[in-house]
Amino acid sequence: MNEEDGMNGRGRHQRGMHGGCGGPGMHGGGCEGQGMRRRRSPRGRVRREILSLLTGGPKHGYELMQLIAERNGGVWQPSPGSIYPTLSMLEDAGFIVGQEDDGRKVYTLTDAGRAEAEGLASDAEDIGFGRELDLGREVRATFQALRQVDIVGTAEQRQRAQQLLASLRRDVYQMLAEDPTNQ
């Protein structure tokens, strides 16, 4: 065993080989264990999103994945491994019907599926489901602006950005302290 076959001489794969950091199986070849973590969806979210999107008309699996990502500003996109089994489960439960259309399986809500989607929508409003999505989009956009300041900004601009962030943090905590519903 040697480095040429991906082994480190002790019978173990080297980092970067066979699913390791940057190896096959990683999304985009990155290293999620070094500062990046895949965002997982709350339990039942794929089901809820599919039913909600199908209220707007028939859609195929890939289209559903894209629409879910667009809906939440790219915060989260389900994988095919979560979309297609959920579609099968919804079809088995009688909530959707799949039909071939131009070589793709297109899914449509049944009456039972429409009722389920309406029930889930009202439950989502009650528990605040998805409330982090708009805030998450702003946080990411702000982070990108701060990153630019850090990369190309002057020392004075970086200092001003740091002051703005400290002030924002204090203001957010103050806002939470003033709201009696956040006890």
PDB file of C-alpha atoms in Angstrom, residues 14-132:
ATOM      1  CA  GLN A  14      -5.561   9.572   2.965  1.00  0.00           C
ATOM      2  CA  ARG A  15      -7.489  12.766   3.545  1.00  0.00           C
ATOM      3  CA  GLY A  16      -8.823  13.940   0.197  1.00  0.00           C
ATOM      4  CA  MET A  17      -9.369  10.457  -1.139  1.00  0.00           C
ATOM      5  CA  HIS A  18     -12.571   8.412  -1.431  1.00  0.00           C
ATOM      6  CA  GLY A  19     -15.049  10.729   0.252  1.00  0.00           C
ATOM      7  CA  GLY A  20     -12.576  12.541   2.462  1.00  0.00           C
ATOM      8  CA  CYS A  21     -12.079  16.278   2.445  1.00  0.00           C
ATOM      9  CA  GLY A  22     -12.526  17.372  -1.163  1.00  0.00           C
ATOM     10  CA  GLY A  23     -12.991  13.840  -2.405  1.00  0.00           C
ATOM     11  CA  PRO A  24     -15.835  12.105  -4.170  1.00  0.00           C
ATOM     12  CA  GLY A  25     -19.154  12.327  -2.451  1.00  0.00           C
ATOM     13  CA  MET A  26     -18.597  15.855  -1.194  1.00  0.00           C
ATOM     14  CA  HIS A  27     -20.883  18.570  -2.489  1.00  0.00           C
ATOM     15  CA  GLY A  28     -18.862  20.714  -4.849  1.00  0.00           C
ATOM     16  CA  GLY A  29     -15.612  19.073  -3.758  1.00  0.00           C
ATOM     17  CA  GLY A  30     -15.475  21.226  -0.634  1.00  0.00           C
ATOM     18  CA  CYS A  31     -14.658  20.239   2.886  1.00  0.00           C
ATOM     19  CA  GLU A  32     -17.755  20.630   4.973  1.00  0.00           C
ATOM     20  CA  GLY A  33     -15.950  19.667   8.142  1.00  0.00           C
ATOM     21  CA  GLN A  34     -13.786  22.774   7.965  1.00  0.00           C
ATOM     22  CA  GLY A  35     -16.101  25.667   8.734  1.00  0.00           C
ATOM     23  CA  MET A  36     -19.032  24.697   6.505  1.00  0.00           C
ATOM     24  CA  ARG A  37     -21.931  22.548   7.593  1.00  0.00           C
ATOM     25  CA  ARG A  38     -24.816  21.442   5.462  1.00  0.00           C
ATOM     26  CA  ARG A  39     -28.021  22.913   6.726  1.00  0.00           C
ATOM     27  CA  ARG A  40     -30.545  20.246   7.574  1.00  0.00           C
ATOM     28  CA  SER A  41     -34.225  20.849   7.238  1.00  0.00           C
ATOM     29  CA  PRO A  42     -36.683  20.588  10.086  1.00  0.00           C
ATOM     30  CA  ARG A  43     -38.485  17.251  10.237  1.00  0.00           C
ATOM     31  CA  GLY A  44     -41.426  17.155   7.826  1.00  0.00           C
ATOM     32  CA  ARG A  45     -40.329  20.218   5.908  1.00  0.00           C
ATOM     33  CA  VAL A  46     -39.870  18.454   2.556  1.00  0.00           C
ATOM     34  CA  ARG A  47     -43.388  17.037   2.789  1.00  0.00           C
ATOM     35  CA  ARG A  48     -44.836  20.423   3.755  1.00  0.00           C
ATOM     36  CA  GLU A  49     -42.981  22.257   0.966  1.00  0.00           C
ATOM     37  CA  ILE A  50     -43.980  19.742  -1.708  1.00  0.00           C
ATOM     38  CA  LEU A  51     -47.654  19.882  -0.783  1.00  0.00           C
ATOM     39  CA  SER A  52     -47.559  23.670  -0.615  1.00  0.00           C
ATOM     40  CA  LEU A  53     -45.899  24.024  -4.024  1.00  0.00           C
ATOM     41  CA  LEU A  54     -48.254  21.563  -5.676  1.00  0.00           C
ATOM     42  CA  THR A  55     -51.223  23.751  -4.693  1.00  0.00           C
ATOM     43  CA  GLY A  56     -49.980  25.993  -7.515  1.00  0.00           C
ATOM     44  CA  GLY A  57     -50.278  23.223 -10.090  1.00  0.00           C
ATOM     45  CA  PRO A  58     -48.460  20.112 -11.343  1.00  0.00           C
ATOM     46  CA  LYS A  59     -44.670  19.946 -10.996  1.00  0.00           C
ATOM     47  CA  HIS A  60     -41.869  17.415 -11.452  1.00  0.00           C
ATOM     48  CA  GLY A  61     -39.295  16.482  -8.813  1.00  0.00           C
ATOM     49  CA  TYR A  62     -36.391  18.604 -10.037  1.00  0.00           C
ATOM     50  CA  GLU A  63     -38.695  21.600 -10.415  1.00  0.00           C
ATOM     51  CA  LEU A  64     -39.830  21.136  -6.802  1.00  0.00           C
ATOM     52  CA  MET A  65     -36.203  21.077  -5.604  1.00  0.00           C
ATOM     53  CA  GLN A  66     -35.472  24.325  -7.458  1.00  0.00           C
ATOM     54  CA  LEU A  67     -38.634  26.065  -6.256  1.00  0.00           C
ATOM     55  CA  ILE A  68     -37.970  25.127  -2.624  1.00  0.00           C
ATOM     56  CA  ALA A  69     -34.472  26.617  -2.889  1.00  0.00           C
ATOM     57  CA  GLU A  70     -35.839  29.798  -4.524  1.00  0.00           C
ATOM     58  CA  ARG A  71     -38.565  30.098  -1.924  1.00  0.00           C
ATOM     59  CA  ASN A  72     -36.112  30.364   0.916  1.00  0.00           C
ATOM     60  CA  GLY A  73     -33.360  32.331  -0.778  1.00  0.00           C
ATOM     61  CA  GLY A  74     -31.011  29.387  -1.078  1.00  0.00           C
ATOM     62  CA  VAL A  75     -30.888  28.784   2.674  1.00  0.00           C
ATOM     63  CA  TRP A  76     -31.800  25.176   2.068  1.00  0.00           C
ATOM     64  CA  GLN A  77     -32.376  22.945  -0.945  1.00  0.00           C
ATOM     65  CA  PRO A  78     -33.539  19.376  -0.561  1.00  0.00           C
ATOM     66  CA  SER A  79     -31.539  16.652  -2.235  1.00  0.00           C
ATOM     67  CA  PRO A  80     -32.991  14.142  -4.684  1.00  0.00           C
ATOM     68  CA  GLY A  81     -32.580  11.624  -1.847  1.00  0.00           C
ATOM     69  CA  SER A  82     -35.153  13.500   0.191  1.00  0.00           C
ATOM     70  CA  ILE A  83     -37.488  14.721  -2.577  1.00  0.00           C
ATOM     71  CA  TYR A  84     -38.149  11.489  -4.458  1.00  0.00           C
ATOM     72  CA  PRO A  85     -38.810   9.222  -1.446  1.00  0.00           C
ATOM     73  CA  THR A  86     -41.157  11.893  -0.068  1.00  0.00           C
ATOM     74  CA  LEU A  87     -42.963  12.070  -3.406  1.00  0.00           C
ATOM     75  CA  SER A  88     -43.351   8.268  -3.342  1.00  0.00           C
ATOM     76  CA  MET A  89     -44.669   8.387   0.218  1.00  0.00           C
ATOM     77  CA  LEU A  90     -47.153  11.138  -0.662  1.00  0.00           C
ATOM     78  CA  GLU A  91     -48.282   9.148  -3.694  1.00  0.00           C
ATOM     79  CA  ASP A  92     -48.700   5.977  -1.606  1.00  0.00           C
ATOM     80  CA  ALA A  93     -50.735   7.974   0.948  1.00  0.00           C
ATOM     81  CA  GLY A  94     -53.047   9.215  -1.815  1.00  0.00           C
ATOM     82  CA  PHE A  95     -52.101  12.889  -1.452  1.00  0.00           C
ATOM     83  CA  ILE A  96     -50.577  13.201  -4.944  1.00  0.00           C
ATOM     84  CA  VAL A  97     -50.778  11.469  -8.300  1.00  0.00           C
ATOM     85  CA  GLY A  98     -47.801  11.111 -10.620  1.00  0.00           C
ATOM     86  CA  GLN A  99     -48.233  10.998 -14.410  1.00  0.00           C
ATOM     87  CA  GLU A 100     -45.683  10.775 -17.208  1.00  0.00           C
ATOM     88  CA  ASP A 101     -45.398  13.975 -19.252  1.00  0.00           C
ATOM     89  CA  ASP A 102     -42.646  14.365 -21.877  1.00  0.00           C
ATOM     90  CA  GLY A 103     -40.497  11.715 -20.222  1.00  0.00           C
ATOM     91  CA  ARG A 104     -40.827  13.230 -16.735  1.00  0.00           C
ATOM     92  CA  LYS A 105     -43.101  12.246 -13.923  1.00  0.00           C
ATOM     93  CA  VAL A 106     -45.277  15.222 -13.019  1.00  0.00           C
ATOM     94  CA  TYR A 107     -47.095  15.294  -9.692  1.00  0.00           C
ATOM     95  CA  THR A 108     -50.533  16.751  -8.977  1.00  0.00           C
ATOM     96  CA  LEU A 109     -52.437  17.100  -5.706  1.00  0.00           C
ATOM     97  CA  THR A 110     -55.485  14.951  -5.089  1.00  0.00           C
ATOM     98  CA  ASP A 111     -58.439  16.295  -3.112  1.00  0.00           C
ATOM     99  CA  ALA A 112     -56.994  14.643  -0.005  1.00  0.00           C
ATOM    100  CA  GLY A 113     -53.624  16.242  -0.773  1.00  0.00           C
ATOM    101  CA  ARG A 114     -55.179  19.672  -1.137  1.00  0.00           C
ATOM    102  CA  ALA A 115     -56.887  19.291   2.256  1.00  0.00           C
ATOM    103  CA  GLU A 116     -53.603  18.129   3.801  1.00  0.00           C
ATOM    104  CA  ALA A 117     -51.733  21.096   2.296  1.00  0.00           C
ATOM    105  CA  GLU A 118     -54.302  23.531   3.708  1.00  0.00           C
ATOM    106  CA  GLY A 119     -54.027  21.935   7.153  1.00  0.00           C
ATOM    107  CA  LEU A 120     -50.242  22.082   7.084  1.00  0.00           C
ATOM    108  CA  ALA A 121     -50.311  25.720   5.988  1.00  0.00           C
ATOM    109  CA  SER A 122     -52.458  26.720   8.960  1.00  0.00           C
ATOM    110  CA  ASP A 123     -50.248  24.676  11.330  1.00  0.00           C
ATOM    111  CA  ALA A 124     -47.175  26.421   9.904  1.00  0.00           C
ATOM    112  CA  GLU A 125     -48.646  29.832  10.641  1.00  0.00           C
ATOM    113  CA  ASP A 126     -49.472  28.768  14.208  1.00  0.00           C
ATOM    114  CA  ILE A 127     -45.936  27.604  14.994  1.00  0.00           C
ATOM    115  CA  GLY A 128     -44.089  30.222  12.937  1.00  0.00           C
ATOM    116  CA  PHE A 129     -42.710  27.658  10.496  1.00  0.00           C
ATOM    117  CA  GLY A 130     -40.183  29.183   8.127  1.00  0.00           C
ATOM    118  CA  ARG A 131     -39.938  32.434  10.058  1.00  0.00           C
ATOM    119  CA  GLU A 132     -36.144  32.336   9.912  1.00  0.00           C
TER     120      GLU A 132
END
